[in-house]
């Protein structure tokens, strides 16, 4: 089982040819309201990739809360530990351009009320094979979950920011993209930032978008795995899809290289579809894509 302690947001997505610059107004061509949030995204990605998943977090008592709960549940995620907080659910305002790029503003809402895992949450976490964390909950909550968990901790350090030493000490695997890795280490070269990350945590994967990913461990292992070449429609939640699928592959005991290719196949499928939770592939799709990209 995979536990995810994280955010649930309603994504308000505007599609436009070119994203507006500061002070500029542009005309969009479509709008969608799609359940998301980095925590919920990773939970759904992991569930669709074949894992039993429990989600721990909060939604508001507004109209969006029940929709997000049902979206998680319908994907097969256990929402027993998803609590309801007074006020607004988390919101993400997303602009997607015709090149598939995106810019995002996150308003925490109910996510901001989560200060740490309860004893009941910890009982669920400690029955898991891994705990997935992100940084859309308050940092104190993320640190509390990481330091109190008795299972391997996987961190996606997004949104990028300063990471407390006690959090890093509890993380077994960190999965930043190249920009987040640079923000953490101060090094713009992904190879160099990977080396610096391994001074902080035992294992790291730096995702490079269309350039694939870099893996390293303190044991000296190094891998570069190419991305699956596709035409991106919407890159929203591609990183969350990668992280969720990678956690499943690792929990199943796949060798590192195959696990990375499994995650890359899942991410490639997701960017060919619009939205966050609406774009994530099911296990048969990932397995089929993997067979076409990996020689047995």
PDB file of C-alpha atoms in Angstrom:
ATOM      1  CA  UNK A   1       0.000   0.000   0.000  1.00  0.00           C
ATOM      2  CA  UNK A   2       1.050   3.588  -0.708  1.00  0.00           C
ATOM      3  CA  UNK A   3       0.071   6.411   1.661  1.00  0.00           C
ATOM      4  CA  UNK A   4      -0.112   9.983   0.402  1.00  0.00           C
ATOM      5  CA  UNK A   5      -0.133  12.850   2.890  1.00  0.00           C
ATOM      6  CA  UNK A   6      -0.811  15.924   0.831  1.00  0.00           C
ATOM      7  CA  UNK A   7      -2.966  18.524  -0.820  1.00  0.00           C
ATOM      8  CA  UNK A   8      -6.250  18.325  -2.668  1.00  0.00           C
ATOM      9  CA  UNK A   9      -7.130  21.289  -4.885  1.00  0.00           C
ATOM     10  CA  UNK A  10      -9.751  22.116  -7.432  1.00  0.00           C
ATOM     11  CA  UNK A  11      -7.915  23.123 -10.611  1.00  0.00           C
ATOM     12  CA  UNK A  12      -9.467  26.017 -12.536  1.00  0.00           C
ATOM     13  CA  UNK A  13      -7.818  25.612 -15.929  1.00  0.00           C
ATOM     14  CA  UNK A  14      -7.791  28.176 -18.733  1.00  0.00           C
ATOM     15  CA  UNK A  15      -6.459  27.164 -22.169  1.00  0.00           C
ATOM     16  CA  UNK A  16      -4.996  29.863 -24.392  1.00  0.00           C
ATOM     17  CA  UNK A  17      -2.614  30.174 -27.351  1.00  0.00           C
ATOM     18  CA  UNK A  18      -0.062  32.180 -25.356  1.00  0.00           C
ATOM     19  CA  UNK A  19      -0.022  32.815 -21.605  1.00  0.00           C
ATOM     20  CA  UNK A  20      -0.516  36.476 -20.685  1.00  0.00           C
ATOM     21  CA  UNK A  21       2.435  38.595 -19.649  1.00  0.00           C
ATOM     22  CA  UNK A  22       2.168  40.881 -16.630  1.00  0.00           C
ATOM     23  CA  UNK A  23      -0.528  43.493 -17.267  1.00  0.00           C
ATOM     24  CA  UNK A  24      -1.694  41.748 -20.433  1.00  0.00           C
ATOM     25  CA  UNK A  25      -5.139  40.328 -21.199  1.00  0.00           C
ATOM     26  CA  UNK A  26      -5.506  37.492 -23.688  1.00  0.00           C
ATOM     27  CA  UNK A  27      -8.484  35.544 -24.955  1.00  0.00           C
ATOM     28  CA  UNK A  28      -8.766  31.936 -23.890  1.00  0.00           C
ATOM     29  CA  UNK A  29     -10.286  29.182 -26.010  1.00  0.00           C
ATOM     30  CA  UNK A  30     -11.504  26.793 -23.281  1.00  0.00           C
ATOM     31  CA  UNK A  31     -11.998  26.441 -19.536  1.00  0.00           C
ATOM     32  CA  UNK A  32     -12.252  23.391 -17.291  1.00  0.00           C
ATOM     33  CA  UNK A  33     -12.764  22.677 -13.597  1.00  0.00           C
ATOM     34  CA  UNK A  34     -10.687  19.594 -12.743  1.00  0.00           C
ATOM     35  CA  UNK A  35      -9.900  18.039  -9.345  1.00  0.00           C
ATOM     36  CA  UNK A  36      -6.162  18.123  -8.635  1.00  0.00           C
ATOM     37  CA  UNK A  37      -3.589  19.151  -6.034  1.00  0.00           C
ATOM     38  CA  UNK A  38      -0.164  17.524  -5.887  1.00  0.00           C
ATOM     39  CA  UNK A  39      -1.190  15.109  -3.138  1.00  0.00           C
ATOM     40  CA  UNK A  40      -4.423  14.020  -4.789  1.00  0.00           C
ATOM     41  CA  UNK A  41      -2.658  13.820  -8.144  1.00  0.00           C
ATOM     42  CA  UNK A  42      -0.012  11.450  -6.796  1.00  0.00           C
ATOM     43  CA  UNK A  43      -2.621   9.355  -4.995  1.00  0.00           C
ATOM     44  CA  UNK A  44      -4.686   8.901  -8.148  1.00  0.00           C
ATOM     45  CA  UNK A  45      -1.590   8.279 -10.278  1.00  0.00           C
ATOM     46  CA  UNK A  46      -0.455   5.550  -7.874  1.00  0.00           C
ATOM     47  CA  UNK A  47      -3.910   3.972  -7.696  1.00  0.00           C
ATOM     48  CA  UNK A  48      -4.262   3.885 -11.476  1.00  0.00           C
ATOM     49  CA  UNK A  49      -0.752   2.459 -11.718  1.00  0.00           C
ATOM     50  CA  UNK A  50      -1.925  -0.524  -9.704  1.00  0.00           C
ATOM     51  CA  UNK A  51      -1.392   0.204  -6.007  1.00  0.00           C
ATOM     52  CA  UNK A  52      -3.686   0.195  -3.016  1.00  0.00           C
ATOM     53  CA  UNK A  53      -3.588   3.850  -1.920  1.00  0.00           C
ATOM     54  CA  UNK A  54      -4.704   5.796   1.151  1.00  0.00           C
ATOM     55  CA  UNK A  55      -4.995   9.588   0.965  1.00  0.00           C
ATOM     56  CA  UNK A  56      -4.590  11.794   4.035  1.00  0.00           C
ATOM     57  CA  UNK A  57      -5.491  15.475   3.804  1.00  0.00           C
ATOM     58  CA  UNK A  58      -8.361  17.962   3.920  1.00  0.00           C
ATOM     59  CA  UNK A  59     -11.008  19.551   1.720  1.00  0.00           C
ATOM     60  CA  UNK A  60     -13.340  22.438   2.496  1.00  0.00           C
ATOM     61  CA  UNK A  61     -17.050  22.373   3.256  1.00  0.00           C
ATOM     62  CA  UNK A  62     -17.726  24.154  -0.033  1.00  0.00           C
ATOM     63  CA  UNK A  63     -19.122  22.687  -3.255  1.00  0.00           C
ATOM     64  CA  UNK A  64     -15.685  21.505  -4.380  1.00  0.00           C
ATOM     65  CA  UNK A  65     -15.038  19.264  -1.361  1.00  0.00           C
ATOM     66  CA  UNK A  66     -17.481  16.451  -2.219  1.00  0.00           C
ATOM     67  CA  UNK A  67     -16.364  16.511  -5.853  1.00  0.00           C
ATOM     68  CA  UNK A  68     -12.724  15.976  -4.875  1.00  0.00           C
ATOM     69  CA  UNK A  69     -13.638  13.236  -2.421  1.00  0.00           C
ATOM     70  CA  UNK A  70     -15.648  11.393  -5.064  1.00  0.00           C
ATOM     71  CA  UNK A  71     -12.882  11.834  -7.645  1.00  0.00           C
ATOM     72  CA  UNK A  72     -10.356  10.187  -5.334  1.00  0.00           C
ATOM     73  CA  UNK A  73     -12.738   7.428  -4.298  1.00  0.00           C
ATOM     74  CA  UNK A  74     -13.780   6.638  -7.868  1.00  0.00           C
ATOM     75  CA  UNK A  75     -10.095   6.166  -8.750  1.00  0.00           C
ATOM     76  CA  UNK A  76      -9.872   3.527  -6.028  1.00  0.00           C
ATOM     77  CA  UNK A  77      -8.205   5.711  -3.381  1.00  0.00           C
ATOM     78  CA  UNK A  78      -9.164   5.151   0.270  1.00  0.00           C
ATOM     79  CA  UNK A  79     -10.488   8.516   1.531  1.00  0.00           C
ATOM     80  CA  UNK A  80     -11.224   7.447   5.105  1.00  0.00           C
ATOM     81  CA  UNK A  81      -8.568   9.897   6.382  1.00  0.00           C
ATOM     82  CA  UNK A  82      -9.710  12.819   4.177  1.00  0.00           C
ATOM     83  CA  UNK A  83     -11.147  15.347   6.606  1.00  0.00           C
ATOM     84  CA  UNK A  84     -13.445  18.334   6.051  1.00  0.00           C
ATOM     85  CA  UNK A  85     -12.386  21.803   7.221  1.00  0.00           C
ATOM     86  CA  UNK A  86     -14.615  24.887   7.422  1.00  0.00           C
ATOM     87  CA  UNK A  87     -14.258  27.236   4.466  1.00  0.00           C
ATOM     88  CA  UNK A  88     -12.843  26.907   0.972  1.00  0.00           C
ATOM     89  CA  UNK A  89     -11.145  23.883  -0.486  1.00  0.00           C
ATOM     90  CA  UNK A  90      -7.710  24.377  -1.986  1.00  0.00           C
ATOM     91  CA  UNK A  91      -7.742  26.077  -5.392  1.00  0.00           C
ATOM     92  CA  UNK A  92      -5.203  26.081  -8.234  1.00  0.00           C
ATOM     93  CA  UNK A  93      -5.525  28.626 -11.028  1.00  0.00           C
ATOM     94  CA  UNK A  94      -3.783  27.156 -14.087  1.00  0.00           C
ATOM     95  CA  UNK A  95      -3.041  28.670 -17.490  1.00  0.00           C
ATOM     96  CA  UNK A  96      -2.112  26.187 -20.235  1.00  0.00           C
ATOM     97  CA  UNK A  97      -0.673  27.435 -23.542  1.00  0.00           C
ATOM     98  CA  UNK A  98      -0.726  25.762 -26.945  1.00  0.00           C
ATOM     99  CA  UNK A  99       2.822  24.455 -26.449  1.00  0.00           C
ATOM    100  CA  UNK A 100       1.565  22.416 -23.486  1.00  0.00           C
ATOM    101  CA  UNK A 101       3.339  24.604 -20.921  1.00  0.00           C
ATOM    102  CA  UNK A 102       1.587  25.835 -17.793  1.00  0.00           C
ATOM    103  CA  UNK A 103       1.753  28.406 -15.011  1.00  0.00           C
ATOM    104  CA  UNK A 104      -0.013  27.834 -11.691  1.00  0.00           C
ATOM    105  CA  UNK A 105      -1.181  29.864  -8.681  1.00  0.00           C
ATOM    106  CA  UNK A 106      -2.134  27.757  -5.650  1.00  0.00           C
ATOM    107  CA  UNK A 107      -4.448  29.045  -2.895  1.00  0.00           C
ATOM    108  CA  UNK A 108      -4.170  26.544   0.023  1.00  0.00           C
ATOM    109  CA  UNK A 109      -7.676  26.791   1.507  1.00  0.00           C
ATOM    110  CA  UNK A 110      -8.414  23.681   3.580  1.00  0.00           C
ATOM    111  CA  UNK A 111      -4.918  22.352   2.934  1.00  0.00           C
ATOM    112  CA  UNK A 112      -3.612  25.115   5.174  1.00  0.00           C
ATOM    113  CA  UNK A 113      -5.517  23.705   8.148  1.00  0.00           C
ATOM    114  CA  UNK A 114      -3.497  20.464   8.161  1.00  0.00           C
ATOM    115  CA  UNK A 115      -0.829  20.819  10.857  1.00  0.00           C
ATOM    116  CA  UNK A 116       0.347  17.209  10.989  1.00  0.00           C
ATOM    117  CA  UNK A 117      -0.786  13.585  10.968  1.00  0.00           C
ATOM    118  CA  UNK A 118      -3.127  12.340  13.675  1.00  0.00           C
ATOM    119  CA  UNK A 119      -2.543   9.059  15.484  1.00  0.00           C
ATOM    120  CA  UNK A 120      -5.085   7.478  13.156  1.00  0.00           C
ATOM    121  CA  UNK A 121      -3.246   8.849  10.138  1.00  0.00           C
ATOM    122  CA  UNK A 122       0.024   7.405  11.417  1.00  0.00           C
ATOM    123  CA  UNK A 123      -1.531   3.973  11.861  1.00  0.00           C
ATOM    124  CA  UNK A 124      -2.429   4.007   8.157  1.00  0.00           C
ATOM    125  CA  UNK A 125       0.970   5.366   7.115  1.00  0.00           C
ATOM    126  CA  UNK A 126       2.865   2.747   9.099  1.00  0.00           C
ATOM    127  CA  UNK A 127       0.974  -0.061   7.368  1.00  0.00           C
ATOM    128  CA  UNK A 128       2.185   1.258   4.019  1.00  0.00           C
ATOM    129  CA  UNK A 129       5.132   0.391   1.802  1.00  0.00           C
ATOM    130  CA  UNK A 130       5.926   4.086   1.316  1.00  0.00           C
ATOM    131  CA  UNK A 131       4.747   7.579   2.225  1.00  0.00           C
ATOM    132  CA  UNK A 132       4.511  10.190  -0.532  1.00  0.00           C
ATOM    133  CA  UNK A 133       4.920  13.848   0.462  1.00  0.00           C
ATOM    134  CA  UNK A 134       4.858  17.174  -1.374  1.00  0.00           C
ATOM    135  CA  UNK A 135       5.049  20.801  -0.193  1.00  0.00           C
ATOM    136  CA  UNK A 136       1.510  22.131  -0.728  1.00  0.00           C
ATOM    137  CA  UNK A 137       0.632  21.494   2.929  1.00  0.00           C
ATOM    138  CA  UNK A 138       2.156  23.655   5.691  1.00  0.00           C
ATOM    139  CA  UNK A 139       5.817  22.774   6.180  1.00  0.00           C
ATOM    140  CA  UNK A 140       5.220  21.878   9.817  1.00  0.00           C
ATOM    141  CA  UNK A 141       2.739  19.220   8.695  1.00  0.00           C
ATOM    142  CA  UNK A 142       5.105  17.771   6.097  1.00  0.00           C
ATOM    143  CA  UNK A 143       7.975  17.624   8.614  1.00  0.00           C
ATOM    144  CA  UNK A 144       5.751  15.986  11.234  1.00  0.00           C
ATOM    145  CA  UNK A 145       4.604  13.302   8.809  1.00  0.00           C
ATOM    146  CA  UNK A 146       8.114  12.577   7.551  1.00  0.00           C
ATOM    147  CA  UNK A 147       9.762  12.411  10.952  1.00  0.00           C
ATOM    148  CA  UNK A 148       7.039  10.304  12.565  1.00  0.00           C
ATOM    149  CA  UNK A 149       6.618   7.800   9.713  1.00  0.00           C
ATOM    150  CA  UNK A 150       8.187   4.368  10.079  1.00  0.00           C
ATOM    151  CA  UNK A 151       8.169   3.611   6.355  1.00  0.00           C
ATOM    152  CA  UNK A 152      10.273   4.897   3.429  1.00  0.00           C
ATOM    153  CA  UNK A 153       9.523   8.550   2.691  1.00  0.00           C
ATOM    154  CA  UNK A 154       9.395   9.879  -0.885  1.00  0.00           C
ATOM    155  CA  UNK A 155       9.379  13.676  -1.291  1.00  0.00           C
ATOM    156  CA  UNK A 156       8.453  15.761  -4.314  1.00  0.00           C
ATOM    157  CA  UNK A 157       9.855  19.183  -3.243  1.00  0.00           C
ATOM    158  CA  UNK A 158       7.238  21.328  -4.953  1.00  0.00           C
ATOM    159  CA  UNK A 159       6.524  24.159  -4.737  1.00  0.00           C
ATOM    160  CA  UNK A 160      10.287  24.666  -4.421  1.00  0.00           C
ATOM    161  CA  UNK A 161      11.508  26.237  -1.199  1.00  0.00           C
ATOM    162  CA  UNK A 162      13.931  25.857   1.666  1.00  0.00           C
ATOM    163  CA  UNK A 163      13.891  22.337   3.084  1.00  0.00           C
ATOM    164  CA  UNK A 164      14.414  21.949   6.842  1.00  0.00           C
ATOM    165  CA  UNK A 165      17.281  19.623   7.832  1.00  0.00           C
ATOM    166  CA  UNK A 166      14.934  17.451   9.894  1.00  0.00           C
ATOM    167  CA  UNK A 167      12.787  16.867   6.797  1.00  0.00           C
ATOM    168  CA  UNK A 168      15.760  15.927   4.632  1.00  0.00           C
ATOM    169  CA  UNK A 169      17.025  13.573   7.341  1.00  0.00           C
ATOM    170  CA  UNK A 170      13.752  11.629   7.146  1.00  0.00           C
ATOM    171  CA  UNK A 171      13.529  11.412   3.331  1.00  0.00           C
ATOM    172  CA  UNK A 172      14.762   8.301   1.540  1.00  0.00           C
ATOM    173  CA  UNK A 173      14.070   9.404  -2.053  1.00  0.00           C
ATOM    174  CA  UNK A 174      13.628  12.943  -3.402  1.00  0.00           C
ATOM    175  CA  UNK A 175      12.095  13.622  -6.849  1.00  0.00           C
ATOM    176  CA  UNK A 176      12.586  17.263  -7.924  1.00  0.00           C
ATOM    177  CA  UNK A 177      12.417  18.556 -11.461  1.00  0.00           C
ATOM    178  CA  UNK A 178      15.543  20.318 -12.709  1.00  0.00           C
ATOM    179  CA  UNK A 179      14.301  23.752 -11.563  1.00  0.00           C
ATOM    180  CA  UNK A 180      13.457  22.515  -8.075  1.00  0.00           C
ATOM    181  CA  UNK A 181      16.807  20.729  -7.865  1.00  0.00           C
ATOM    182  CA  UNK A 182      18.549  23.983  -8.774  1.00  0.00           C
ATOM    183  CA  UNK A 183      16.549  25.882  -6.149  1.00  0.00           C
ATOM    184  CA  UNK A 184      17.518  23.365  -3.459  1.00  0.00           C
ATOM    185  CA  UNK A 185      21.202  23.058  -4.334  1.00  0.00           C
ATOM    186  CA  UNK A 186      22.007  26.396  -5.972  1.00  0.00           C
ATOM    187  CA  UNK A 187      23.428  24.488  -8.954  1.00  0.00           C
ATOM    188  CA  UNK A 188      21.920  24.896 -12.409  1.00  0.00           C
ATOM    189  CA  UNK A 189      23.547  21.839 -13.997  1.00  0.00           C
ATOM    190  CA  UNK A 190      21.312  18.787 -13.318  1.00  0.00           C
ATOM    191  CA  UNK A 191      24.277  16.410 -13.011  1.00  0.00           C
ATOM    192  CA  UNK A 192      25.880  18.648 -10.400  1.00  0.00           C
ATOM    193  CA  UNK A 193      22.624  19.225  -8.552  1.00  0.00           C
ATOM    194  CA  UNK A 194      22.064  15.439  -8.437  1.00  0.00           C
ATOM    195  CA  UNK A 195      25.442  15.017  -6.741  1.00  0.00           C
ATOM    196  CA  UNK A 196      24.579  17.746  -4.242  1.00  0.00           C
ATOM    197  CA  UNK A 197      21.190  16.192  -3.499  1.00  0.00           C
ATOM    198  CA  UNK A 198      22.907  12.948  -2.564  1.00  0.00           C
ATOM    199  CA  UNK A 199      24.704  14.816   0.196  1.00  0.00           C
ATOM    200  CA  UNK A 200      21.221  15.442   1.612  1.00  0.00           C
ATOM    201  CA  UNK A 201      19.283  12.206   0.945  1.00  0.00           C
ATOM    202  CA  UNK A 202      20.168   8.576   0.080  1.00  0.00           C
ATOM    203  CA  UNK A 203      18.500   8.535  -3.370  1.00  0.00           C
ATOM    204  CA  UNK A 204      17.449  11.213  -5.860  1.00  0.00           C
ATOM    205  CA  UNK A 205      15.715  11.416  -9.225  1.00  0.00           C
ATOM    206  CA  UNK A 206      15.922  14.706 -11.132  1.00  0.00           C
ATOM    207  CA  UNK A 207      13.245  14.871 -13.819  1.00  0.00           C
ATOM    208  CA  UNK A 208      14.162  16.736 -17.003  1.00  0.00           C
ATOM    209  CA  UNK A 209      10.884  16.890 -18.925  1.00  0.00           C
ATOM    210  CA  UNK A 210      11.404  15.822 -22.531  1.00  0.00           C
ATOM    211  CA  UNK A 211      15.053  15.020 -21.698  1.00  0.00           C
ATOM    212  CA  UNK A 212      14.108  12.174 -19.360  1.00  0.00           C
ATOM    213  CA  UNK A 213      15.447  11.765 -15.827  1.00  0.00           C
ATOM    214  CA  UNK A 214      18.657  11.329 -13.837  1.00  0.00           C
ATOM    215  CA  UNK A 215      18.938   8.881 -10.949  1.00  0.00           C
ATOM    216  CA  UNK A 216      21.620   8.604  -8.321  1.00  0.00           C
ATOM    217  CA  UNK A 217      22.199   6.911  -4.995  1.00  0.00           C
ATOM    218  CA  UNK A 218      24.806   7.152  -2.276  1.00  0.00           C
ATOM    219  CA  UNK A 219      25.906   3.654  -3.211  1.00  0.00           C
ATOM    220  CA  UNK A 220      27.350   5.156  -6.384  1.00  0.00           C
ATOM    221  CA  UNK A 221      24.632   4.099  -8.840  1.00  0.00           C
ATOM    222  CA  UNK A 222      23.969   6.554 -11.686  1.00  0.00           C
ATOM    223  CA  UNK A 223      21.390   6.290 -14.476  1.00  0.00           C
ATOM    224  CA  UNK A 224      20.041   8.528 -17.205  1.00  0.00           C
ATOM    225  CA  UNK A 225      16.691   7.309 -18.527  1.00  0.00           C
ATOM    226  CA  UNK A 226      15.241   8.959 -21.648  1.00  0.00           C
ATOM    227  CA  UNK A 227      11.714  10.277 -21.805  1.00  0.00           C
ATOM    228  CA  UNK A 228       9.235   8.608 -24.131  1.00  0.00           C
ATOM    229  CA  UNK A 229       9.015  10.902 -27.197  1.00  0.00           C
ATOM    230  CA  UNK A 230       5.478  12.275 -27.528  1.00  0.00           C
ATOM    231  CA  UNK A 231       3.728  15.502 -28.503  1.00  0.00           C
ATOM    232  CA  UNK A 232       2.611  17.196 -25.286  1.00  0.00           C
ATOM    233  CA  UNK A 233      -0.902  18.595 -25.057  1.00  0.00           C
ATOM    234  CA  UNK A 234      -0.837  19.559 -21.364  1.00  0.00           C
ATOM    235  CA  UNK A 235       2.064  18.959 -18.966  1.00  0.00           C
ATOM    236  CA  UNK A 236      -0.006  19.633 -15.833  1.00  0.00           C
ATOM    237  CA  UNK A 237       0.657  16.885 -13.243  1.00  0.00           C
ATOM    238  CA  UNK A 238       3.207  15.051 -15.390  1.00  0.00           C
ATOM    239  CA  UNK A 239       5.634  15.175 -12.463  1.00  0.00           C
ATOM    240  CA  UNK A 240       2.984  13.873 -10.070  1.00  0.00           C
ATOM    241  CA  UNK A 241       2.161  11.049 -12.460  1.00  0.00           C
ATOM    242  CA  UNK A 242       5.865  10.179 -12.623  1.00  0.00           C
ATOM    243  CA  UNK A 243       6.216  10.231  -8.824  1.00  0.00           C
ATOM    244  CA  UNK A 244       3.095   8.152  -8.196  1.00  0.00           C
ATOM    245  CA  UNK A 245       4.022   5.559 -10.796  1.00  0.00           C
ATOM    246  CA  UNK A 246       7.625   5.403  -9.578  1.00  0.00           C
ATOM    247  CA  UNK A 247       6.471   4.780  -6.004  1.00  0.00           C
ATOM    248  CA  UNK A 248       4.310   1.896  -7.205  1.00  0.00           C
ATOM    249  CA  UNK A 249       7.126   0.386  -9.252  1.00  0.00           C
ATOM    250  CA  UNK A 250       9.541   0.611  -6.335  1.00  0.00           C
ATOM    251  CA  UNK A 251       6.991  -0.890  -3.930  1.00  0.00           C
ATOM    252  CA  UNK A 252       6.560  -3.805  -6.353  1.00  0.00           C
ATOM    253  CA  UNK A 253      10.316  -4.399  -6.303  1.00  0.00           C
ATOM    254  CA  UNK A 254      11.097  -3.413  -9.887  1.00  0.00           C
ATOM    255  CA  UNK A 255      14.804  -2.809 -10.598  1.00  0.00           C
ATOM    256  CA  UNK A 256      15.617   0.904 -10.577  1.00  0.00           C
ATOM    257  CA  UNK A 257      16.018   1.328 -14.332  1.00  0.00           C
ATOM    258  CA  UNK A 258      12.772  -0.470 -15.134  1.00  0.00           C
ATOM    259  CA  UNK A 259      10.970   1.490 -12.401  1.00  0.00           C
ATOM    260  CA  UNK A 260      12.178   4.747 -13.953  1.00  0.00           C
ATOM    261  CA  UNK A 261      11.061   3.618 -17.401  1.00  0.00           C
ATOM    262  CA  UNK A 262       7.679   2.608 -15.975  1.00  0.00           C
ATOM    263  CA  UNK A 263       7.304   6.095 -14.473  1.00  0.00           C
ATOM    264  CA  UNK A 264       8.450   7.725 -17.722  1.00  0.00           C
ATOM    265  CA  UNK A 265       5.856   5.764 -19.692  1.00  0.00           C
ATOM    266  CA  UNK A 266       3.105   6.870 -17.293  1.00  0.00           C
ATOM    267  CA  UNK A 267       4.187  10.524 -17.538  1.00  0.00           C
ATOM    268  CA  UNK A 268       4.343  10.346 -21.336  1.00  0.00           C
ATOM    269  CA  UNK A 269       0.786   9.079 -21.491  1.00  0.00           C
ATOM    270  CA  UNK A 270      -0.396  11.832 -19.134  1.00  0.00           C
ATOM    271  CA  UNK A 271       0.994  14.763 -21.147  1.00  0.00           C
ATOM    272  CA  UNK A 272      -0.969  13.660 -24.199  1.00  0.00           C
ATOM    273  CA  UNK A 273      -4.225  14.428 -22.367  1.00  0.00           C
ATOM    274  CA  UNK A 274      -5.716  17.544 -20.805  1.00  0.00           C
ATOM    275  CA  UNK A 275      -5.916  18.147 -17.080  1.00  0.00           C
ATOM    276  CA  UNK A 276      -4.346  16.682 -13.967  1.00  0.00           C
ATOM    277  CA  UNK A 277      -6.325  13.772 -12.516  1.00  0.00           C
ATOM    278  CA  UNK A 278      -8.131  13.369 -15.848  1.00  0.00           C
ATOM    279  CA  UNK A 279      -4.866  12.649 -17.663  1.00  0.00           C
ATOM    280  CA  UNK A 280      -3.412   9.833 -15.572  1.00  0.00           C
ATOM    281  CA  UNK A 281      -3.124   6.417 -17.226  1.00  0.00           C
ATOM    282  CA  UNK A 282      -4.336   3.056 -15.959  1.00  0.00           C
ATOM    283  CA  UNK A 283      -1.942   0.158 -15.348  1.00  0.00           C
ATOM    284  CA  UNK A 284      -2.716  -1.726 -18.588  1.00  0.00           C
ATOM    285  CA  UNK A 285      -1.902   1.424 -20.588  1.00  0.00           C
ATOM    286  CA  UNK A 286       1.409   1.890 -18.768  1.00  0.00           C
ATOM    287  CA  UNK A 287       2.377  -1.748 -19.233  1.00  0.00           C
ATOM    288  CA  UNK A 288       1.541  -1.553 -22.947  1.00  0.00           C
ATOM    289  CA  UNK A 289       3.559   1.641 -23.377  1.00  0.00           C
ATOM    290  CA  UNK A 290       6.462   0.113 -21.489  1.00  0.00           C
ATOM    291  CA  UNK A 291       6.501  -2.928 -23.756  1.00  0.00           C
ATOM    292  CA  UNK A 292       6.875  -0.694 -26.806  1.00  0.00           C
ATOM    293  CA  UNK A 293       9.823   1.239 -25.335  1.00  0.00           C
ATOM    294  CA  UNK A 294      11.793  -1.454 -23.500  1.00  0.00           C
ATOM    295  CA  UNK A 295      13.322  -4.547 -25.032  1.00  0.00           C
ATOM    296  CA  UNK A 296      12.512  -7.582 -22.830  1.00  0.00           C
TER     297      UNK A 296
END
